[in-house]
Amino acid sequence: MSARRIFAQPARYAAIAPYVWMVLFFLVPFGFVLKISLSQTAIAQPPYLPVFDFTEGWVAITAAFAQLSLDNFTLLVSDSLYISSYLRSLVVAVTSTLILLLIGYPIAYGMARLPQRWQAIAMMLVIIPFWTSFLIRIYAWINILQHDGLLNKILLALHLVSTPVVWLSTDTAMYIGIVYSYLPFMILPLYATLARMDPSLLEAASDLGASPGRAFWLVTFPLSLPGVGAGALLCFIPIVGEFVIPDLLAGSGSMMIGQTLWLEFFTNKDWPVAAAAAVALLVLLVPPLLLYDRLQRRQLGGAN
């Protein structure tokens, strides 16, 4: 057996492995969730009907398929609770992503311009928050933002306010928590893109008479758009379904879809409606992914 055939077989298995992983840990669980979303609520265990029992034969399975319906999805588009939850989630996610981009881009740009020996230290400072539990960090913000918390003490000491400001149970507290938690996800892909940029391109722009600001907008920013898109997706997608931060820091006036899912699943025990909401959320997030993929393909095509 030749050496090429010896090494080709493991390589073929390695290429198949990601697809097997996706089928086992994404498509199969999604199939279960989709089936539950087409079921009806029942006071039973599990709390939905029909339940497929493959031991009862093909006739029973066919009858169970016949009981599936789109009633839960009809409820989602007809009930203002779910519509407002989706809209609020989208607004919060878009707003948070824009804030993260405005804060993260200058940080990533500064990191990419540091001397090589300092870039690793800056990277470590960005990653350090991940060493602490996410939940603990959010509870720390509760202590900081409470009525007699650290933030109000600093503002009072600097005479910026005369009375303690109400931070907790507001959208401001929620945005602070989201921006703090997801900022590394915006910085890292931006830094990776900016650090690979060829400095000679800016030198050429300067030689052609472009000012530093004009060179940034004509050279640096367009070349960093893949990092902008990757960072925006890494932040936008999980923020849409965020549950912990809005539940702990925001007010109860209006809920995001993650809170609504929790309410339906654990409080109301309405698994079919919760599953339908989850499936609809997944479908809602597909267009941004397809748009990003199309832009990436177009950019690669233009580069070639």
Coordinates of C-alpha atoms in Angstrom, one line a residue, residues 79-296:
D79 CA -50.4 37.1 19.7
S80 CA -48.9 40.5 20.4
L81 CA -46.8 39.1 23.3
Y82 CA -44.6 37.1 20.9
I83 CA -44.5 39.8 18.2
S84 CA -43.4 42.4 20.7
S85 CA -40.8 40.0 22.2
Y86 CA -39.3 39.3 18.8
L87 CA -39.3 43.0 17.9
R88 CA -37.7 44.0 21.2
S89 CA -35.0 41.3 20.8
L90 CA -34.2 42.6 17.3
V91 CA -34.0 46.2 18.4
V92 CA -31.8 45.4 21.4
A93 CA -29.6 43.2 19.3
V94 CA -29.1 45.8 16.6
T95 CA -28.5 48.6 19.0
S96 CA -26.1 46.6 21.1
T97 CA -24.2 45.4 18.1
L98 CA -23.8 49.0 16.9
I99 CA -22.6 50.1 20.3
L100 CA -20.2 47.2 20.4
L101 CA -18.8 48.1 17.0
L102 CA -18.3 51.8 18.0
I103 CA -16.4 50.7 21.1
G104 CA -14.7 47.6 19.8
Y105 CA -13.3 49.0 16.5
P106 CA -11.0 51.6 18.1
I107 CA -9.8 49.1 20.6
A108 CA -9.0 46.5 18.0
Y109 CA -7.4 49.2 15.8
G110 CA -5.2 50.3 18.6
M111 CA -4.2 46.7 19.4
A112 CA -3.2 46.0 15.8
R113 CA -1.0 49.1 15.8
L114 CA 0.8 48.1 19.0
P115 CA 4.4 46.8 18.9
Q116 CA 4.4 43.0 18.4
R117 CA 5.5 42.2 21.9
W118 CA 2.6 44.2 23.4
Q119 CA -0.1 42.7 21.2
A120 CA -0.1 39.4 23.1
I121 CA -0.5 41.3 26.4
A122 CA -3.4 43.3 24.9
M123 CA -5.0 40.1 23.6
M124 CA -4.7 38.5 27.1
L125 CA -6.4 41.5 28.7
V126 CA -9.3 41.1 26.3
I127 CA -9.6 37.4 27.0
I128 CA -9.2 37.5 30.8
P129 CA -12.9 38.1 31.6
F130 CA -13.7 34.7 30.1
W131 CA -11.7 33.2 33.0
T132 CA -14.6 34.2 35.3
S133 CA -18.1 32.7 35.3
F134 CA -20.5 34.7 33.1
L135 CA -23.2 34.6 35.7
I136 CA -20.8 35.8 38.4
R137 CA -19.8 38.8 36.2
I138 CA -23.4 39.7 35.7
Y139 CA -24.1 39.5 39.5
A140 CA -21.1 41.8 40.0
W141 CA -22.8 44.4 37.8
I142 CA -25.9 44.2 40.0
N143 CA -23.7 45.2 42.9
I144 CA -22.1 48.0 40.9
L145 CA -25.3 49.4 39.6
Q146 CA -27.5 49.1 42.7
H147 CA -28.7 52.2 44.6
D148 CA -25.7 52.3 46.9
G149 CA -23.3 50.6 44.5
L150 CA -19.9 51.5 43.4
L151 CA -21.0 53.5 40.3
N152 CA -23.3 55.8 42.3
K153 CA -20.6 56.3 45.0
I154 CA -18.1 57.4 42.3
L155 CA -20.6 59.8 40.7
L156 CA -21.5 61.3 44.1
A157 CA -17.8 61.6 45.0
L158 CA -17.1 63.5 41.8
H159 CA -20.2 65.7 42.3
L160 CA -21.6 64.6 38.9
V161 CA -24.9 63.8 40.5
S162 CA -26.6 65.1 43.6
T163 CA -28.7 62.0 44.3
P164 CA -28.1 58.3 43.5
V165 CA -29.2 57.4 40.0
V166 CA -31.5 54.5 39.4
W167 CA -29.6 52.1 37.2
L168 CA -31.0 48.6 37.9
S169 CA -34.1 47.4 36.2
T170 CA -33.6 49.8 33.3
D171 CA -32.6 49.3 29.7
T172 CA -29.4 51.3 30.4
A173 CA -28.3 48.6 32.8
M174 CA -29.2 45.9 30.3
Y175 CA -27.1 47.6 27.6
I176 CA -24.2 48.0 30.0
G177 CA -24.3 44.3 30.8
I178 CA -24.6 43.2 27.2
V179 CA -21.8 45.5 25.9
Y180 CA -19.5 44.4 28.7
S181 CA -20.2 40.7 28.2
Y182 CA -20.0 40.6 24.4
L183 CA -17.2 43.2 23.7
P184 CA -14.5 40.5 23.4
F185 CA -16.5 38.8 20.6
M186 CA -16.4 42.1 18.7
I187 CA -12.7 42.9 19.4
L188 CA -11.2 39.6 18.5
P189 CA -12.3 39.2 14.9
L190 CA -11.7 42.8 14.2
Y191 CA -8.2 42.6 15.6
A192 CA -7.5 39.4 13.6
T193 CA -8.4 41.2 10.4
L194 CA -6.6 44.5 11.2
A195 CA -3.4 42.7 12.3
R196 CA -3.1 40.9 9.0
M197 CA -3.4 44.1 7.0
D198 CA -0.3 45.0 4.9
P199 CA 1.1 48.4 6.2
S200 CA 2.5 49.1 2.8
L201 CA -1.0 49.8 1.6
L202 CA -1.3 52.8 3.9
E203 CA 2.2 53.9 2.9
A204 CA 1.1 53.8 -0.7
A205 CA -2.0 55.8 0.1
S206 CA 0.1 58.4 1.9
D207 CA 2.5 58.6 -1.1
L208 CA -0.5 59.3 -3.3
G209 CA -1.5 62.2 -1.2
A210 CA -4.2 60.7 1.0
S211 CA -4.5 62.1 4.5
P212 CA -4.5 59.6 7.5
G213 CA -8.2 60.0 7.8
R214 CA -8.9 59.5 4.1
A215 CA -6.5 56.5 4.0
F216 CA -8.4 55.0 6.9
W217 CA -11.8 55.3 5.2
L218 CA -10.5 54.3 1.7
V219 CA -8.1 51.5 2.7
T220 CA -8.3 50.3 6.3
F221 CA -12.0 50.3 6.9
P222 CA -13.0 48.5 3.6
L223 CA -10.3 45.8 4.2
S224 CA -11.6 45.3 7.7
L225 CA -15.2 44.7 6.7
P226 CA -14.8 40.9 7.0
G227 CA -13.9 41.4 10.6
V228 CA -16.7 43.8 11.1
G229 CA -19.2 41.3 9.6
A230 CA -17.8 38.4 11.7
G231 CA -17.8 40.4 14.9
A232 CA -21.4 41.7 14.2
L233 CA -22.7 38.2 13.7
L234 CA -20.9 36.8 16.8
C235 CA -22.6 39.5 18.8
F236 CA -25.9 39.9 17.1
I237 CA -27.0 36.2 17.0
P238 CA -26.5 35.4 20.7
I239 CA -27.8 38.8 21.9
V240 CA -31.2 38.1 20.1
G241 CA -31.7 35.1 22.2
E242 CA -30.1 36.5 25.4
F243 CA -32.0 35.6 28.6
V244 CA -29.7 36.1 31.7
I245 CA -28.7 39.7 31.2
P246 CA -32.2 41.1 30.4
D247 CA -33.7 39.0 33.2
L248 CA -31.2 40.2 35.9
L249 CA -30.5 43.8 34.8
A250 CA -33.5 45.0 32.7
G251 CA -37.0 46.0 33.8
S252 CA -40.0 43.8 33.5
G253 CA -41.9 46.2 31.2
S254 CA -41.3 44.2 28.1
M255 CA -39.5 40.9 27.6
M256 CA -37.1 39.6 25.0
I257 CA -37.8 36.4 23.2
G258 CA -35.3 34.5 25.5
Q259 CA -37.4 35.5 28.5
T260 CA -40.6 34.5 26.8
L261 CA -39.1 31.1 25.9
W262 CA -38.2 30.6 29.6
L263 CA -41.7 31.6 30.7
E264 CA -43.4 29.2 28.3
F265 CA -41.2 26.3 28.9
F266 CA -40.7 26.4 32.7
T267 CA -43.6 28.4 34.1
N268 CA -46.4 27.6 31.7
K269 CA -45.1 24.1 30.8
D270 CA -46.1 24.8 27.2
W271 CA -43.4 23.0 25.4
P272 CA -44.9 23.1 21.9
V273 CA -45.3 26.9 21.9
A274 CA -41.8 27.3 23.4
A275 CA -40.4 25.0 20.7
A276 CA -42.3 26.9 18.0
A277 CA -40.8 30.2 19.3
A278 CA -37.3 28.7 19.2
V279 CA -37.8 27.4 15.6
A280 CA -39.1 30.8 14.5
L281 CA -36.0 32.5 16.2
L282 CA -33.7 30.2 14.3
V283 CA -35.4 31.0 11.0
L284 CA -35.2 34.7 11.9
L285 CA -31.4 34.4 12.2
V286 CA -30.9 32.6 8.9
P287 CA -31.1 35.7 6.6
P288 CA -28.1 37.5 8.4
L289 CA -26.0 34.4 8.0
L290 CA -26.9 34.0 4.3
L291 CA -26.2 37.7 3.7
Y292 CA -22.8 37.5 5.4
D293 CA -22.0 34.4 3.4
R294 CA -23.0 36.1 0.2
L295 CA -20.8 39.1 0.9
Q296 CA -17.9 36.9 1.8

